[in-house]
């Protein structure tokens, strides 16, 4: 059985050199049943868009100041166990001259790094996309590790249309995620595997469930073929919701669809599922996570890895003015705390009114 043999070889490769100890301790530091991940890894183009929405120019100093502000938030480590950084941030320092990965680590937050190089059209599959960045990944990971990163993130993007994703889109994107994850594990870096099915469009919640299920099946098939050790990775999927041009589904319905599809497709060996927010509003993303955690016991931790849903209120409070730093930090801490409560299934809408 050649596939089985390659899985066994990969496992031997990871276990033989003690790499699994590094991976295991990173998982233990990140998955504790009560904390989630802050995604602060916006690429240069994306952060420029986010800053633009509050009238701030995306200069290197503004990006450094803003991301230092996030990581310097006192108490953030109570609710956040990992932060995904962009390459530039890994080399930046806070106001006191301390490297930002170190600032995170001192709060008990594991620093990680986005390693993909963005997406483009997938040739041969009109409407589908593919992500770039595998060339030289091993060397880059070694450098990132020296700068303090202990986990990585790679995002494949799947638009929904009546024809997309195509079969080629499903297999090609899954293959990229699996190759990336296998390289990470061999380098002692925990991979976050992120297949993002986009919320854009007018598709129904049933169509979203159908697509996400196809995507997850294909991804776990590829992860198996590439010998990725499921116990030593984190899955970062979308929640199952209707397209954003449709009326929103109530949290209970989102949770039922999401849980049903996850149970059909994600092996119980995966320790944690950290959802992306993907265009859900901050309160909506918290309410949906809460509903998921109020359902029957899941075999995985159900947590968050939110970008916009954690940062939006903080960004609005900041508006590029250093005098607003404390207000912005309070806004971030509040969202982090409410999402922590959602992990426990103890979030109530009335808590939004409390400061
Ligand atoms: P959002 O939560 O804003 O979707 O960002 C998460 C992320 O990391 C996207 O890659």
mmCIF file of C-alpha atoms and ligand atoms in Angstrom:
data_model
loop_
_atom_site.group_PDB
_atom_site.id
_atom_site.type_symbol
_atom_site.label_atom_id
_atom_site.label_comp_id
_atom_site.label_asym_id
_atom_site.label_seq_id
_atom_site.Cartn_x
_atom_site.Cartn_y
_atom_site.Cartn_z
ATOM 1 C CA UNK A 1 0.000 0.000 0.000
ATOM 2 C CA UNK A 2 2.081 2.961 -1.185
ATOM 3 C CA UNK A 3 -0.115 5.611 0.475
ATOM 4 C CA UNK A 4 0.028 3.936 3.861
ATOM 5 C CA UNK A 5 3.784 3.529 3.475
ATOM 6 C CA UNK A 6 4.265 7.220 2.795
ATOM 7 C CA UNK A 7 2.163 8.114 5.842
ATOM 8 C CA UNK A 8 4.288 5.857 8.002
ATOM 9 C CA UNK A 9 7.484 7.344 6.587
ATOM 10 C CA UNK A 10 6.292 10.863 7.278
ATOM 11 C CA UNK A 11 5.359 9.918 10.822
ATOM 12 C CA UNK A 12 8.790 8.386 11.357
ATOM 13 C CA UNK A 13 10.406 11.568 10.001
ATOM 14 C CA UNK A 14 8.516 13.754 12.480
ATOM 15 C CA UNK A 15 8.872 11.456 15.478
ATOM 16 C CA UNK A 16 12.503 10.374 14.948
ATOM 17 C CA UNK A 17 14.122 13.755 15.537
ATOM 18 C CA UNK A 18 12.128 14.878 18.545
ATOM 19 C CA UNK A 19 10.175 17.369 16.430
ATOM 20 C CA UNK A 20 6.939 15.960 17.772
ATOM 21 C CA UNK A 21 7.871 17.255 21.259
ATOM 22 C CA UNK A 22 7.978 20.829 19.921
ATOM 23 C CA UNK A 23 4.712 20.328 18.066
ATOM 24 C CA UNK A 24 3.051 18.719 21.070
ATOM 25 C CA UNK A 25 4.063 21.498 23.453
ATOM 26 C CA UNK A 26 2.848 24.156 21.008
ATOM 27 C CA UNK A 27 -0.521 22.397 20.783
ATOM 28 C CA UNK A 28 -0.656 22.135 24.582
ATOM 29 C CA UNK A 29 0.063 25.879 24.905
ATOM 30 C CA UNK A 30 -2.586 26.812 22.330
ATOM 31 C CA UNK A 31 -5.430 24.417 23.084
ATOM 32 C CA UNK A 32 -6.676 24.729 26.655
ATOM 33 C CA UNK A 33 -10.460 24.787 26.317
ATOM 34 C CA UNK A 34 -10.851 28.470 27.173
ATOM 35 C CA UNK A 35 -8.799 30.614 24.761
ATOM 36 C CA UNK A 36 -8.654 31.314 21.030
ATOM 37 C CA UNK A 37 -6.455 32.924 18.407
ATOM 38 C CA UNK A 38 -6.153 36.556 17.325
ATOM 39 C CA UNK A 39 -5.605 36.786 13.559
ATOM 40 C CA UNK A 40 -3.516 39.934 13.043
ATOM 41 C CA UNK A 41 -1.817 38.767 9.856
ATOM 42 C CA UNK A 42 -3.446 41.030 7.277
ATOM 43 C CA UNK A 43 -1.278 41.312 4.178
ATOM 44 C CA UNK A 44 -0.078 44.784 3.089
ATOM 45 C CA UNK A 45 -3.078 45.189 0.760
ATOM 46 C CA UNK A 46 -5.640 44.034 3.327
ATOM 47 C CA UNK A 47 -4.323 46.145 6.225
ATOM 48 C CA UNK A 48 -4.346 49.174 3.901
ATOM 49 C CA UNK A 49 -8.060 48.519 3.269
ATOM 50 C CA UNK A 50 -8.784 48.112 6.995
ATOM 51 C CA UNK A 51 -6.866 51.314 7.865
ATOM 52 C CA UNK A 52 -8.565 53.151 5.035
ATOM 53 C CA UNK A 53 -11.962 52.351 6.586
ATOM 54 C CA UNK A 54 -10.973 54.508 9.605
ATOM 55 C CA UNK A 55 -9.043 57.111 7.602
ATOM 56 C CA UNK A 56 -5.540 55.955 8.533
ATOM 57 C CA UNK A 57 -2.699 55.749 6.036
ATOM 58 C CA UNK A 58 -0.939 52.374 5.959
ATOM 59 C CA UNK A 59 2.650 53.410 6.751
ATOM 60 C CA UNK A 60 5.109 51.028 8.371
ATOM 61 C CA UNK A 61 4.993 53.102 11.585
ATOM 62 C CA UNK A 62 1.191 53.029 11.751
ATOM 63 C CA UNK A 63 1.181 49.257 11.239
ATOM 64 C CA UNK A 64 3.838 48.825 13.947
ATOM 65 C CA UNK A 65 2.018 51.097 16.366
ATOM 66 C CA UNK A 66 -1.348 49.449 15.818
ATOM 67 C CA UNK A 67 -0.078 45.887 16.127
ATOM 68 C CA UNK A 68 2.010 46.780 19.219
ATOM 69 C CA UNK A 69 -1.145 48.265 20.718
ATOM 70 C CA UNK A 70 -2.974 44.960 20.168
ATOM 71 C CA UNK A 71 -0.211 42.821 21.649
ATOM 72 C CA UNK A 72 0.465 45.182 24.562
ATOM 73 C CA UNK A 73 -3.172 44.887 25.708
ATOM 74 C CA UNK A 74 -2.934 43.998 29.369
ATOM 75 C CA UNK A 75 -4.681 40.743 30.205
ATOM 76 C CA UNK A 76 -5.106 39.618 26.579
ATOM 77 C CA UNK A 77 -3.363 36.349 27.422
ATOM 78 C CA UNK A 78 -6.330 35.329 29.609
ATOM 79 C CA UNK A 79 -8.469 34.909 26.506
ATOM 80 C CA UNK A 80 -6.027 34.532 23.623
ATOM 81 C CA UNK A 81 -3.531 31.668 23.358
ATOM 82 C CA UNK A 82 -2.049 32.430 19.935
ATOM 83 C CA UNK A 83 -1.568 35.336 17.545
ATOM 84 C CA UNK A 84 -1.067 35.065 13.795
ATOM 85 C CA UNK A 85 1.364 37.710 12.596
ATOM 86 C CA UNK A 86 2.325 39.010 9.164
ATOM 87 C CA UNK A 87 5.992 38.615 8.196
ATOM 88 C CA UNK A 88 6.714 42.336 8.695
ATOM 89 C CA UNK A 89 5.365 42.256 12.285
ATOM 90 C CA UNK A 90 7.678 39.406 13.250
ATOM 91 C CA UNK A 91 10.617 41.822 12.914
ATOM 92 C CA UNK A 92 8.977 44.864 14.568
ATOM 93 C CA UNK A 93 9.318 46.148 18.142
ATOM 94 C CA UNK A 94 6.936 47.798 20.598
ATOM 95 C CA UNK A 95 7.401 51.266 22.130
ATOM 96 C CA UNK A 96 9.811 49.847 24.723
ATOM 97 C CA UNK A 97 11.974 48.255 22.024
ATOM 98 C CA UNK A 98 10.884 44.657 22.678
ATOM 99 C CA UNK A 99 10.350 42.413 19.612
ATOM 100 C CA UNK A 100 6.610 41.877 19.099
ATOM 101 C CA UNK A 101 6.793 38.043 19.107
ATOM 102 C CA UNK A 102 8.427 38.349 22.532
ATOM 103 C CA UNK A 103 5.731 40.763 23.728
ATOM 104 C CA UNK A 104 3.137 38.136 22.780
ATOM 105 C CA UNK A 105 5.068 35.287 24.395
ATOM 106 C CA UNK A 106 5.407 37.253 27.650
ATOM 107 C CA UNK A 107 1.593 37.415 27.798
ATOM 108 C CA UNK A 108 1.382 33.623 27.382
ATOM 109 C CA UNK A 109 0.356 34.054 23.731
ATOM 110 C CA UNK A 110 2.110 31.797 21.214
ATOM 111 C CA UNK A 111 3.368 33.777 18.187
ATOM 112 C CA UNK A 112 2.593 32.355 14.733
ATOM 113 C CA UNK A 113 3.065 33.452 11.161
ATOM 114 C CA UNK A 114 1.022 33.564 7.969
ATOM 115 C CA UNK A 115 3.223 31.828 5.393
ATOM 116 C CA UNK A 116 1.143 31.761 2.223
ATOM 117 C CA UNK A 117 1.821 34.375 -0.431
ATOM 118 C CA UNK A 118 -1.750 35.198 -1.426
ATOM 119 C CA UNK A 119 -4.062 33.853 -4.079
ATOM 120 C CA UNK A 120 -4.801 34.067 -7.803
ATOM 121 C CA UNK A 121 -6.936 32.317 -10.421
ATOM 122 C CA UNK A 122 -6.556 28.555 -10.738
ATOM 123 C CA UNK A 123 -5.746 27.906 -14.399
ATOM 124 C CA UNK A 124 -8.106 25.368 -15.933
ATOM 125 C CA UNK A 125 -10.876 25.963 -13.392
ATOM 126 C CA UNK A 126 -12.663 29.263 -14.138
ATOM 127 C CA UNK A 127 -13.976 30.874 -10.947
ATOM 128 C CA UNK A 128 -11.728 28.870 -8.625
ATOM 129 C CA UNK A 129 -8.659 30.274 -6.856
ATOM 130 C CA UNK A 130 -5.355 28.860 -5.671
ATOM 131 C CA UNK A 131 -2.825 30.091 -3.110
ATOM 132 C CA UNK A 132 0.908 30.548 -3.774
ATOM 133 C CA UNK A 133 4.021 30.219 -1.626
ATOM 134 C CA UNK A 134 5.247 26.617 -1.366
ATOM 135 C CA UNK A 135 8.606 27.317 -3.048
ATOM 136 C CA UNK A 136 11.274 27.842 -0.413
ATOM 137 C CA UNK A 137 8.769 27.312 2.431
ATOM 138 C CA UNK A 138 11.103 25.092 4.435
ATOM 139 C CA UNK A 139 13.873 27.715 4.475
ATOM 140 C CA UNK A 140 11.418 30.478 5.342
ATOM 141 C CA UNK A 141 10.019 28.436 8.225
ATOM 142 C CA UNK A 142 13.475 27.986 9.678
ATOM 143 C CA UNK A 143 13.955 31.779 9.659
ATOM 144 C CA UNK A 144 10.518 32.404 11.196
ATOM 145 C CA UNK A 145 11.253 29.909 13.958
ATOM 146 C CA UNK A 146 14.409 31.820 14.817
ATOM 147 C CA UNK A 147 12.243 34.948 15.117
ATOM 148 C CA UNK A 148 9.945 33.170 17.589
ATOM 149 C CA UNK A 149 7.109 31.723 15.453
ATOM 150 C CA UNK A 150 5.889 28.325 16.669
ATOM 151 C CA UNK A 151 2.915 27.837 14.380
ATOM 152 C CA UNK A 152 1.968 28.843 10.845
ATOM 153 C CA UNK A 153 -1.158 29.578 8.847
ATOM 154 C CA UNK A 154 -2.012 28.926 5.189
ATOM 155 C CA UNK A 155 -5.338 29.949 3.644
ATOM 156 C CA UNK A 156 -6.986 28.482 0.552
ATOM 157 C CA UNK A 157 -10.030 30.375 -0.696
ATOM 158 C CA UNK A 158 -13.158 28.856 -2.243
ATOM 159 C CA UNK A 159 -15.777 31.128 -3.834
ATOM 160 C CA UNK A 160 -19.264 29.569 -4.108
ATOM 161 C CA UNK A 161 -21.145 29.780 -7.419
ATOM 162 C CA UNK A 162 -23.458 27.334 -9.174
ATOM 163 C CA UNK A 163 -20.298 25.848 -10.776
ATOM 164 C CA UNK A 164 -17.662 26.484 -8.104
ATOM 165 C CA UNK A 165 -15.747 24.993 -6.538
ATOM 166 C CA UNK A 166 -15.020 22.593 -9.409
ATOM 167 C CA UNK A 167 -13.628 19.124 -8.819
ATOM 168 C CA UNK A 168 -10.206 20.412 -9.934
ATOM 169 C CA UNK A 169 -10.536 23.322 -7.506
ATOM 170 C CA UNK A 170 -11.293 20.954 -4.645
ATOM 171 C CA UNK A 171 -8.336 18.645 -5.293
ATOM 172 C CA UNK A 172 -5.784 21.345 -6.171
ATOM 173 C CA UNK A 173 -6.546 23.472 -3.085
ATOM 174 C CA UNK A 174 -6.550 20.452 -0.762
ATOM 175 C CA UNK A 175 -3.194 19.381 -2.166
ATOM 176 C CA UNK A 176 -1.667 22.797 -1.388
ATOM 177 C CA UNK A 177 -2.939 22.732 2.199
ATOM 178 C CA UNK A 178 -1.616 19.221 2.748
ATOM 179 C CA UNK A 179 1.816 19.920 1.247
ATOM 180 C CA UNK A 180 2.134 23.053 3.381
ATOM 181 C CA UNK A 181 1.040 21.227 6.544
ATOM 182 C CA UNK A 182 3.482 18.356 5.965
ATOM 183 C CA UNK A 183 6.410 20.769 5.499
ATOM 184 C CA UNK A 184 5.443 22.660 8.676
ATOM 185 C CA UNK A 185 5.325 19.518 10.800
ATOM 186 C CA UNK A 186 8.725 18.406 9.507
ATOM 187 C CA UNK A 187 10.097 21.834 10.576
ATOM 188 C CA UNK A 188 8.584 21.605 14.082
ATOM 189 C CA UNK A 189 5.936 24.241 13.315
ATOM 190 C CA UNK A 190 2.246 23.519 14.021
ATOM 191 C CA UNK A 191 0.175 24.099 10.858
ATOM 192 C CA UNK A 192 -3.145 25.904 10.933
ATOM 193 C CA UNK A 193 -5.010 24.556 7.923
ATOM 194 C CA UNK A 194 -7.452 27.183 6.661
ATOM 195 C CA UNK A 195 -9.874 26.289 3.871
ATOM 196 C CA UNK A 196 -11.996 29.461 3.679
ATOM 197 C CA UNK A 197 -15.290 28.991 1.862
ATOM 198 C CA UNK A 198 -16.361 32.557 1.122
ATOM 199 C CA UNK A 199 -19.557 34.057 2.495
ATOM 200 C CA UNK A 200 -19.926 36.253 -0.639
ATOM 201 C CA UNK A 201 -23.018 35.596 -2.743
ATOM 202 C CA UNK A 202 -26.678 34.682 -2.445
ATOM 203 C CA UNK A 203 -26.312 30.941 -1.810
ATOM 204 C CA UNK A 204 -28.469 29.141 0.745
ATOM 205 C CA UNK A 205 -27.219 27.664 4.019
ATOM 206 C CA UNK A 206 -27.764 24.198 2.487
ATOM 207 C CA UNK A 207 -25.450 25.077 -0.416
ATOM 208 C CA UNK A 208 -22.844 26.349 2.058
ATOM 209 C CA UNK A 209 -23.095 23.050 3.962
ATOM 210 C CA UNK A 210 -22.733 21.055 0.741
ATOM 211 C CA UNK A 211 -19.621 23.001 -0.335
ATOM 212 C CA UNK A 212 -17.937 23.051 3.069
ATOM 213 C CA UNK A 213 -18.457 19.314 3.433
ATOM 214 C CA UNK A 214 -16.925 18.612 0.018
ATOM 215 C CA UNK A 215 -13.994 20.884 0.883
ATOM 216 C CA UNK A 216 -13.332 19.296 4.277
ATOM 217 C CA UNK A 217 -13.540 15.732 2.899
ATOM 218 C CA UNK A 218 -11.029 16.580 0.201
ATOM 219 C CA UNK A 219 -8.707 18.384 2.635
ATOM 220 C CA UNK A 220 -8.631 15.480 5.121
ATOM 221 C CA UNK A 221 -8.076 12.988 2.310
ATOM 222 C CA UNK A 222 -5.052 15.013 1.133
ATOM 223 C CA UNK A 223 -3.753 15.484 4.696
ATOM 224 C CA UNK A 224 -3.867 11.715 5.117
ATOM 225 C CA UNK A 225 -2.046 11.067 1.828
ATOM 226 C CA UNK A 226 0.684 13.511 2.829
ATOM 227 C CA UNK A 227 1.134 11.910 6.250
ATOM 228 C CA UNK A 228 0.085 14.947 8.236
ATOM 229 C CA UNK A 229 -0.400 14.052 11.900
ATOM 230 C CA UNK A 230 -3.904 15.235 12.719
ATOM 231 C CA UNK A 231 -3.226 15.468 16.465
ATOM 232 C CA UNK A 232 -0.572 18.107 15.750
ATOM 233 C CA UNK A 233 -2.503 20.569 13.583
ATOM 234 C CA UNK A 234 -5.397 23.019 13.960
ATOM 235 C CA UNK A 235 -8.291 23.395 11.504
ATOM 236 C CA UNK A 236 -9.522 26.906 10.701
ATOM 237 C CA UNK A 237 -12.752 26.587 8.716
ATOM 238 C CA UNK A 238 -15.657 28.879 7.903
ATOM 239 C CA UNK A 239 -18.908 28.469 9.785
ATOM 240 C CA UNK A 240 -21.846 27.328 7.704
ATOM 241 C CA UNK A 241 -24.047 30.344 7.028
ATOM 242 C CA UNK A 242 -26.158 31.570 4.112
ATOM 243 C CA UNK A 243 -24.411 33.876 1.601
ATOM 244 C CA UNK A 244 -24.089 37.452 2.810
ATOM 245 C CA UNK A 245 -26.692 38.726 0.315
ATOM 246 C CA UNK A 246 -29.344 36.576 2.069
ATOM 247 C CA UNK A 247 -31.058 37.078 5.420
ATOM 248 C CA UNK A 248 -28.913 35.900 8.319
ATOM 249 C CA UNK A 249 -29.613 32.523 9.904
ATOM 250 C CA UNK A 250 -30.131 32.406 13.681
ATOM 251 C CA UNK A 251 -27.124 31.165 15.714
ATOM 252 C CA UNK A 252 -28.834 27.870 16.586
ATOM 253 C CA UNK A 253 -29.300 27.046 12.898
ATOM 254 C CA UNK A 254 -25.717 28.027 12.022
ATOM 255 C CA UNK A 255 -24.511 25.806 14.859
ATOM 256 C CA UNK A 256 -26.662 22.832 13.794
ATOM 257 C CA UNK A 257 -25.523 22.951 10.172
ATOM 258 C CA UNK A 258 -21.896 23.570 11.096
ATOM 259 C CA UNK A 259 -21.774 20.789 13.667
ATOM 260 C CA UNK A 260 -23.501 18.280 11.407
ATOM 261 C CA UNK A 261 -21.069 18.881 8.557
ATOM 262 C CA UNK A 262 -18.024 18.888 10.834
ATOM 263 C CA UNK A 263 -19.035 15.576 12.389
ATOM 264 C CA UNK A 264 -19.377 14.066 8.943
ATOM 265 C CA UNK A 265 -15.969 15.216 7.751
ATOM 266 C CA UNK A 266 -13.417 16.065 10.460
ATOM 267 C CA UNK A 267 -11.677 13.225 12.330
ATOM 268 C CA UNK A 268 -11.854 13.352 16.120
ATOM 269 C CA UNK A 269 -8.033 13.269 16.240
ATOM 270 C CA UNK A 270 -7.917 16.993 15.377
ATOM 271 C CA UNK A 271 -7.509 18.772 18.736
ATOM 272 C CA UNK A 272 -9.049 22.132 17.895
ATOM 273 C CA UNK A 273 -11.257 23.848 15.367
ATOM 274 C CA UNK A 274 -10.697 27.609 15.384
ATOM 275 C CA UNK A 275 -13.241 29.316 13.134
ATOM 276 C CA UNK A 276 -12.500 32.362 10.996
ATOM 277 C CA UNK A 277 -15.046 35.186 11.102
ATOM 278 C CA UNK A 278 -15.073 35.709 7.338
ATOM 279 C CA UNK A 279 -17.253 38.848 7.255
ATOM 280 C CA UNK A 280 -19.598 38.018 10.152
ATOM 281 C CA UNK A 281 -20.014 40.993 12.464
ATOM 282 C CA UNK A 282 -18.245 40.860 15.860
ATOM 283 C CA UNK A 283 -21.411 40.119 17.864
ATOM 284 C CA UNK A 284 -22.692 37.646 15.279
ATOM 285 C CA UNK A 285 -19.418 35.676 15.310
ATOM 286 C CA UNK A 286 -19.513 35.492 19.112
ATOM 287 C CA UNK A 287 -23.177 34.427 19.215
ATOM 288 C CA UNK A 288 -22.577 31.703 16.617
ATOM 289 C CA UNK A 289 -19.549 30.338 18.487
ATOM 290 C CA UNK A 290 -21.575 30.334 21.687
ATOM 291 C CA UNK A 291 -24.394 28.374 20.029
ATOM 292 C CA UNK A 292 -21.868 25.818 18.758
ATOM 293 C CA UNK A 293 -20.490 25.331 22.244
ATOM 294 C CA UNK A 294 -23.974 24.951 23.707
ATOM 295 C CA UNK A 295 -24.663 21.917 21.528
ATOM 296 C CA UNK A 296 -23.797 18.399 22.603
ATOM 297 C CA UNK A 297 -20.223 17.616 23.377
ATOM 298 C CA UNK A 298 -18.001 17.876 20.301
ATOM 299 C CA UNK A 299 -14.865 15.725 19.948
ATOM 300 C CA UNK A 300 -12.778 18.834 19.222
ATOM 301 C CA UNK A 301 -12.302 22.126 21.035
ATOM 302 C CA UNK A 302 -14.465 24.720 19.238
ATOM 303 C CA UNK A 303 -12.738 28.076 19.359
ATOM 304 C CA UNK A 304 -12.056 31.237 17.377
ATOM 305 C CA UNK A 305 -9.301 32.550 15.148
ATOM 306 C CA UNK A 306 -10.945 35.844 14.307
ATOM 307 C CA UNK A 307 -9.443 38.792 12.493
ATOM 308 C CA UNK A 308 -12.164 41.346 11.792
ATOM 309 C CA UNK A 309 -14.560 40.057 14.469
ATOM 310 C CA UNK A 310 -11.937 40.723 17.162
ATOM 311 C CA UNK A 311 -10.279 43.803 15.742
ATOM 312 C CA UNK A 312 -13.067 45.886 14.188
ATOM 313 C CA UNK A 313 -14.178 47.696 17.386
ATOM 314 C CA UNK A 314 -10.534 48.275 18.396
ATOM 315 C CA UNK A 315 -9.659 49.690 14.989
ATOM 316 C CA UNK A 316 -12.652 52.051 15.104
ATOM 317 C CA UNK A 317 -11.745 53.201 18.616
ATOM 318 C CA UNK A 318 -8.116 53.841 17.598
ATOM 319 C CA UNK A 319 -8.612 55.839 14.383
ATOM 320 C CA UNK A 320 -4.874 56.365 14.089
ATOM 321 C CA UNK A 321 -4.708 58.543 17.229
ATOM 322 C CA UNK A 322 -2.227 57.372 19.877
ATOM 323 C CA UNK A 323 -4.414 59.086 22.492
ATOM 324 C CA UNK A 324 -7.095 56.462 21.783
ATOM 325 C CA UNK A 325 -4.792 53.503 22.469
ATOM 326 C CA UNK A 326 -6.363 52.590 25.804
ATOM 327 C CA UNK A 327 -9.886 52.752 24.411
ATOM 328 C CA UNK A 328 -8.833 50.496 21.539
ATOM 329 C CA UNK A 329 -7.223 48.013 23.918
ATOM 330 C CA UNK A 330 -10.369 47.922 26.055
ATOM 331 C CA UNK A 331 -12.440 47.206 22.924
ATOM 332 C CA UNK A 332 -10.133 44.333 21.926
ATOM 333 C CA UNK A 333 -10.101 42.883 25.432
ATOM 334 C CA UNK A 334 -13.898 42.983 25.569
ATOM 335 C CA UNK A 335 -14.292 41.022 22.318
ATOM 336 C CA UNK A 336 -11.630 38.528 23.402
ATOM 337 C CA UNK A 337 -13.391 38.018 26.748
ATOM 338 C CA UNK A 338 -16.828 37.577 25.171
ATOM 339 C CA UNK A 339 -15.430 35.015 22.734
ATOM 340 C CA UNK A 340 -13.815 33.209 25.646
ATOM 341 C CA UNK A 341 -17.268 33.083 27.269
ATOM 342 C CA UNK A 342 -18.675 31.782 23.968
ATOM 343 C CA UNK A 343 -16.157 28.936 24.119
ATOM 344 C CA UNK A 344 -17.671 28.003 27.458
ATOM 345 C CA UNK A 345 -21.214 28.445 26.072
ATOM 346 C CA UNK A 346 -21.741 31.208 28.639
ATOM 347 C CA UNK A 347 -22.125 34.264 26.392
ATOM 348 C CA UNK A 348 -25.343 36.309 26.671
ATOM 349 C CA UNK A 349 -26.291 39.227 24.433
ATOM 350 C CA UNK A 350 -26.792 41.405 27.538
ATOM 351 C CA UNK A 351 -23.037 41.123 28.219
ATOM 352 C CA UNK A 352 -22.498 43.342 25.168
ATOM 353 C CA UNK A 353 -23.781 46.283 27.216
ATOM 354 C CA UNK A 354 -21.308 45.717 30.058
ATOM 355 C CA UNK A 355 -17.971 47.506 29.607
HETATM 356 P P1 LIG B 1 -11.374 37.047 9.519
HETATM 357 O O1 LIG B 1 -11.758 36.517 10.872
HETATM 358 O O2 LIG B 1 -11.442 38.539 9.416
HETATM 359 O O3 LIG B 1 -12.055 36.320 8.406
HETATM 360 O O4 LIG B 1 -9.827 36.764 9.363
HETATM 361 C C1 LIG B 1 -9.348 35.509 9.692
HETATM 362 C C2 LIG B 1 -8.207 35.161 8.844
HETATM 363 O O5 LIG B 1 -7.152 34.858 9.335
HETATM 364 C C3 LIG B 1 -8.399 35.155 7.395
HETATM 365 O O6 LIG B 1 -7.334 34.481 6.820
#
